[in-house]
XYZ file of C-alpha atoms in Angstrom:
339
model
C 16.760 -3.330 16.474
C 14.003 -1.142 15.032
C 16.637 1.128 13.469
C 18.462 -1.922 12.086
C 15.292 -3.350 10.527
C 14.632 0.001 8.868
C 18.146 0.703 7.608
C 19.377 -2.816 6.740
C 16.213 -4.704 5.826
C 14.134 -1.835 4.443
C 11.069 -2.211 6.645
C 8.882 0.796 7.353
C 8.947 2.147 10.940
C 5.597 0.468 11.643
C 6.733 -2.859 10.169
C 10.057 -2.676 11.999
C 8.357 -2.029 15.328
C 6.041 -5.001 14.814
C 8.893 -7.311 13.737
C 11.158 -6.226 16.596
C 8.628 -7.450 19.165
C 9.111 -11.006 17.912
C 12.911 -10.889 18.206
C 14.669 -11.811 21.468
C 15.572 -8.892 23.723
C 19.205 -10.010 24.021
C 19.869 -9.634 20.293
C 22.204 -6.630 20.494
C 24.852 -7.198 17.817
C 24.155 -6.880 14.079
C 26.781 -9.543 13.310
C 24.407 -12.517 13.059
C 21.570 -10.649 11.290
C 24.125 -9.301 8.819
C 25.326 -12.834 8.049
C 21.731 -13.994 7.497
C 21.033 -11.129 5.106
C 24.228 -11.899 3.166
C 23.269 -15.564 2.942
C 19.795 -14.754 1.651
C 21.237 -12.384 -0.942
C 23.763 -15.009 -2.071
C 20.921 -17.528 -2.339
C 19.373 -15.301 -5.004
C 16.735 -13.320 -3.146
C 16.308 -9.667 -4.097
C 16.157 -6.922 -1.434
C 12.371 -6.782 -1.909
C 12.080 -10.535 -1.351
C 14.301 -10.368 1.725
C 12.252 -7.523 3.152
C 9.044 -9.547 2.793
C 10.694 -12.676 4.160
C 11.982 -10.957 7.299
C 8.693 -9.168 7.911
C 6.852 -12.490 7.826
C 9.510 -14.367 9.805
C 11.745 -11.963 11.800
C 13.322 -14.731 13.905
C 15.142 -15.893 10.789
C 17.662 -13.143 11.625
C 18.617 -15.156 14.719
C 19.463 -18.329 12.795
C 23.052 -19.527 12.507
C 24.063 -19.531 8.851
C 26.902 -22.056 9.178
C 25.116 -24.505 11.481
C 21.502 -24.163 10.356
C 20.650 -22.225 7.203
C 23.437 -23.393 4.883
C 23.097 -27.106 5.791
C 19.314 -26.998 5.358
C 19.687 -25.241 2.023
C 22.052 -28.035 0.914
C 19.525 -30.676 2.001
C 16.789 -28.982 -0.013
C 19.104 -28.685 -2.991
C 19.888 -32.399 -2.804
C 16.151 -33.090 -2.887
C 15.591 -31.055 -6.021
C 14.696 -27.758 -4.373
C 17.886 -25.810 -4.994
C 18.786 -22.793 -7.102
C 15.852 -20.811 -8.427
C 13.461 -23.337 -6.934
C 14.837 -22.533 -3.470
C 14.355 -18.837 -4.162
C 10.758 -19.434 -5.200
C 10.219 -21.690 -2.197
C 11.449 -19.014 0.219
C 9.299 -16.397 -1.487
C 6.291 -18.663 -1.066
C 7.006 -19.852 2.456
C 9.347 -18.004 4.836
C 9.695 -21.038 7.105
C 11.354 -23.305 4.533
C 14.817 -23.002 6.142
C 13.611 -22.801 9.739
C 11.948 -26.170 10.221
C 13.063 -29.750 10.644
C 11.766 -32.461 8.296
C 10.946 -29.967 5.547
C 12.226 -32.093 2.663
C 9.953 -35.129 3.303
C 6.943 -32.797 3.502
C 7.936 -31.025 0.309
C 8.346 -34.366 -1.440
C 4.899 -35.416 -0.267
C 3.288 -32.239 -1.570
C 5.229 -32.307 -4.822
C 3.909 -35.830 -5.462
C 0.401 -34.774 -4.402
C 0.468 -31.989 -6.999
C 1.526 -34.476 -9.649
C 5.083 -33.197 -9.808
C 3.918 -29.774 -10.976
C 6.220 -27.457 -9.032
C 4.404 -24.339 -10.228
C 1.178 -25.543 -8.615
C 3.090 -26.610 -5.534
C 4.454 -23.082 -5.152
C 0.984 -21.613 -5.656
C -0.330 -23.832 -2.868
C 2.569 -22.913 -0.590
C 1.986 -19.230 -1.183
C -1.738 -19.597 -0.467
C -1.051 -21.786 2.603
C 2.129 -20.376 4.135
C 2.263 -22.930 6.944
C 1.713 -25.936 4.667
C 5.141 -27.415 5.367
C 4.838 -26.657 9.079
C 2.216 -29.377 9.530
C 2.854 -33.041 10.225
C 1.670 -35.027 7.203
C 0.545 -38.214 8.948
C -1.068 -36.562 11.945
C -2.777 -33.517 10.411
C -2.853 -33.717 6.625
C -3.537 -37.343 5.676
C -6.751 -37.631 7.749
C -8.258 -34.554 6.052
C -7.266 -35.776 2.589
C -8.842 -39.163 3.364
C -12.028 -37.420 4.512
C -12.244 -35.358 1.324
C -11.661 -38.472 -0.777
C -14.559 -40.132 1.061
C -16.763 -37.262 -0.154
C -15.791 -38.072 -3.721
C -13.095 -35.449 -4.302
C -10.057 -36.529 -6.277
C -6.555 -35.418 -5.333
C -6.673 -33.014 -8.274
C -9.924 -31.548 -6.918
C -8.356 -31.077 -3.482
C -5.256 -29.513 -5.024
C -7.393 -27.084 -7.030
C -9.216 -25.824 -3.928
C -5.927 -25.587 -2.008
C -4.486 -23.298 -4.668
C -7.550 -21.047 -4.488
C -8.426 -20.947 -0.789
C -6.153 -19.970 2.065
C -6.019 -22.606 4.814
C -8.509 -24.980 3.187
C -6.547 -28.126 3.997
C -6.241 -27.139 7.664
C -10.006 -27.243 8.332
C -11.261 -29.572 11.032
C -13.437 -32.545 9.966
C -16.695 -30.966 11.198
C -15.903 -27.722 9.373
C -15.052 -29.621 6.191
C -18.313 -31.566 6.367
C -20.227 -28.286 6.744
C -18.503 -26.863 3.651
C -19.478 -29.896 1.596
C -23.100 -29.604 2.752
C -23.230 -25.855 2.020
C -21.908 -26.467 -1.477
C -24.590 -29.060 -2.116
C -27.253 -26.680 -0.759
C -26.237 -24.169 -3.442
C -27.073 -26.746 -6.084
C -23.678 -28.344 -6.777
C -24.027 -32.133 -6.481
C -20.916 -34.025 -5.540
C -19.165 -35.406 -8.597
C -20.470 -32.673 -10.899
C -18.059 -30.648 -12.964
C -18.845 -27.433 -11.068
C -18.665 -28.878 -7.544
C -15.019 -27.900 -7.029
C -15.692 -24.326 -8.151
C -18.653 -24.110 -5.813
C -16.662 -25.591 -2.930
C -13.849 -23.090 -3.531
C -16.255 -20.170 -3.249
C -18.046 -21.541 -0.173
C -14.684 -22.193 1.522
C -13.682 -18.552 1.003
C -16.762 -17.134 2.706
C -18.187 -17.350 6.202
C -21.771 -18.596 6.345
C -22.971 -15.129 7.418
C -21.096 -13.500 4.522
C -22.557 -15.975 2.062
C -26.050 -15.128 3.301
C -25.342 -11.387 2.931
C -24.147 -11.883 -0.651
C -27.310 -13.771 -1.523
C -29.473 -11.046 0.021
C -27.585 -8.491 -2.079
C -28.732 -10.120 -5.320
C -32.262 -10.547 -4.046
C -32.263 -6.778 -3.582
C -32.133 -6.463 -7.375
C -35.306 -8.482 -7.692
C -33.695 -11.901 -8.048
C -35.679 -14.792 -6.603
C -34.053 -17.681 -4.738
C -34.395 -19.792 -7.885
C -32.872 -17.030 -10.039
C -29.897 -16.724 -7.718
C -29.233 -20.457 -7.410
C -29.421 -20.828 -11.195
C -26.942 -17.966 -11.639
C -24.582 -19.288 -8.988
C -24.561 -22.725 -10.640
C -23.391 -21.027 -13.838
C -20.766 -18.854 -12.154
C -20.162 -19.322 -8.387
C -17.589 -16.523 -8.392
C -20.313 -13.865 -8.399
C -20.691 -14.589 -4.672
C -17.120 -13.422 -4.049
C -17.781 -9.939 -5.452
C -18.115 -7.040 -3.030
C -21.438 -5.264 -2.709
C -19.938 -2.105 -4.196
C -18.585 -4.066 -7.146
C -21.950 -5.672 -7.881
C -23.867 -2.407 -7.559
C -21.446 -0.587 -9.870
C -21.729 -3.261 -12.552
C -25.495 -3.482 -12.245
C -25.744 0.292 -12.660
C -23.482 0.163 -15.708
C -25.204 -2.789 -17.373
C -28.706 -1.455 -16.757
C -28.064 2.266 -17.182
C -25.387 2.622 -19.838
C -25.694 -0.643 -21.734
C -29.460 -1.054 -21.399
C -29.533 -4.649 -20.163
C -32.632 -5.938 -18.390
C -32.251 -7.765 -15.064
C -33.697 -10.863 -16.739
C -30.798 -10.743 -19.216
C -28.163 -10.384 -16.472
C -29.683 -13.210 -14.409
C -29.264 -15.628 -17.298
C -25.707 -14.427 -17.964
C -24.115 -13.958 -14.505
C -20.592 -14.103 -15.930
C -21.103 -10.504 -17.045
C -20.839 -9.527 -13.380
C -17.648 -11.532 -12.884
C -15.704 -9.667 -15.564
C -13.574 -6.651 -14.695
C -15.351 -3.348 -15.190
C -12.114 -1.511 -16.024
C -10.420 -4.140 -18.181
C -13.347 -5.673 -20.037
C -16.902 -4.393 -19.615
C -16.313 -0.671 -20.043
C -13.612 -0.787 -22.792
C -15.516 -3.246 -24.957
C -18.758 -1.334 -24.495
C -17.097 1.850 -25.737
C -15.761 0.069 -28.797
C -19.205 -1.314 -29.583
C -20.788 2.107 -29.122
C -18.259 3.661 -31.467
C -18.903 1.035 -34.148
C -22.694 1.349 -33.747
C -22.538 5.145 -34.084
C -20.792 4.675 -37.426
C -23.285 1.992 -38.460
C -20.533 -0.597 -38.816
C -22.307 -3.154 -36.596
C -25.955 -3.747 -35.695
C -27.358 -1.795 -32.769
C -29.081 -4.834 -31.303
C -25.913 -6.938 -31.146
C -25.924 -9.374 -28.220
C -23.531 -8.176 -25.505
C -22.664 -11.443 -23.772
C -20.815 -13.207 -26.635
C -18.691 -10.081 -27.127
C -17.706 -9.988 -23.448
C -16.875 -13.692 -23.306
C -14.430 -13.523 -26.229
C -10.724 -13.758 -25.523
C -8.717 -10.562 -25.805
C -7.212 -11.630 -29.136
C -10.591 -12.583 -30.573
C -12.094 -9.247 -29.563
C -9.231 -7.178 -30.983
C -9.233 -9.139 -34.240
C -13.003 -9.013 -34.719
C -13.893 -5.547 -33.471
C -10.769 -3.395 -33.763
C -8.283 -4.541 -36.398
C -10.958 -5.316 -38.968
C -12.214 -1.700 -38.772
C -8.861 0.088 -38.592
C -9.376 1.778 -41.970
C -12.922 2.996 -41.247
C -12.061 4.025 -37.650
C -8.317 4.746 -37.427
C -8.492 5.866 -33.794
C -10.495 2.842 -32.603
C -7.514 1.111 -31.055
C -6.669 4.312 -29.165
C -10.235 4.518 -27.862
C -9.916 0.963 -26.596
C -6.486 1.600 -25.051
C -7.752 4.736 -23.284
C -10.719 2.857 -21.884
C -8.517 -0.001 -20.615
C -6.213 2.560 -18.991
C -9.117 4.179 -17.157
C -9.070 7.402 -19.124
C -12.778 7.017 -19.859
C -14.671 7.485 -16.574
C -17.399 5.184 -15.270
C -20.573 7.222 -14.830
């Protein structure tokens, strides 16, 4: 079976060994697994998709195509989940053809996401066992609880698409998340509450405390940190190494004061490689040629969209600095090192 998973499915030896332990010991013939692989290919899945699907759900190779997989695929198709949608559904959730009562659950979630199938697929990918759970027994009580805290269905859907397993939390755990979010300064009903809740739901309480201590290590007070988090909660999801690297860059190379960074925490949330460093190099080039003021405020430049930045700081100076676009491209490609 390990050899079969390597040669026919494309799993690595380590993956094949792990997957083979889930398969029944009496599975000796490749006839049924071969028929499953053919069916998946005919459904529209690529070899890469099939490989991922089987790694996540090896027992699918034991399913009977004629009696189980094909009929369930037809049921899904009749409910509006056929063709490319079925392919996307299987990519998002490997159990879609292995469970009973899948279609009613999919219809429930499609309605919950306002009929937006793209968001539904995002939620399924983030919560792989979403359609494994009984709606009335496990899901509805949690949704009702969240509604009682003032969250709309759209709010709940937003957090579900961001946080793995959010909707599967127990009531006590969910209450604790709400309280933690409020402790960070996000009152229920505020526009930023959902963003704050998403971040808190991603992190264990101990991890959240460690992240806050990290910022205090740069001289931030509790009030400084809470004010920054209210502006951009995502800074709490950054790794310590990421934060230290950006702080070193902003203070050392750019010359920003900590007081400046505290008031503009979004600077820390931007990608070093794709935004901070490339745009800084463009600004430095323009300043060296006296084409822009040396004391130009950094934050508005970093918050611009890509198109706005290129139009305002690259294309407009293409005659004075012909190689400016190349400088920017090299920086975005990582060919200018971070010191």
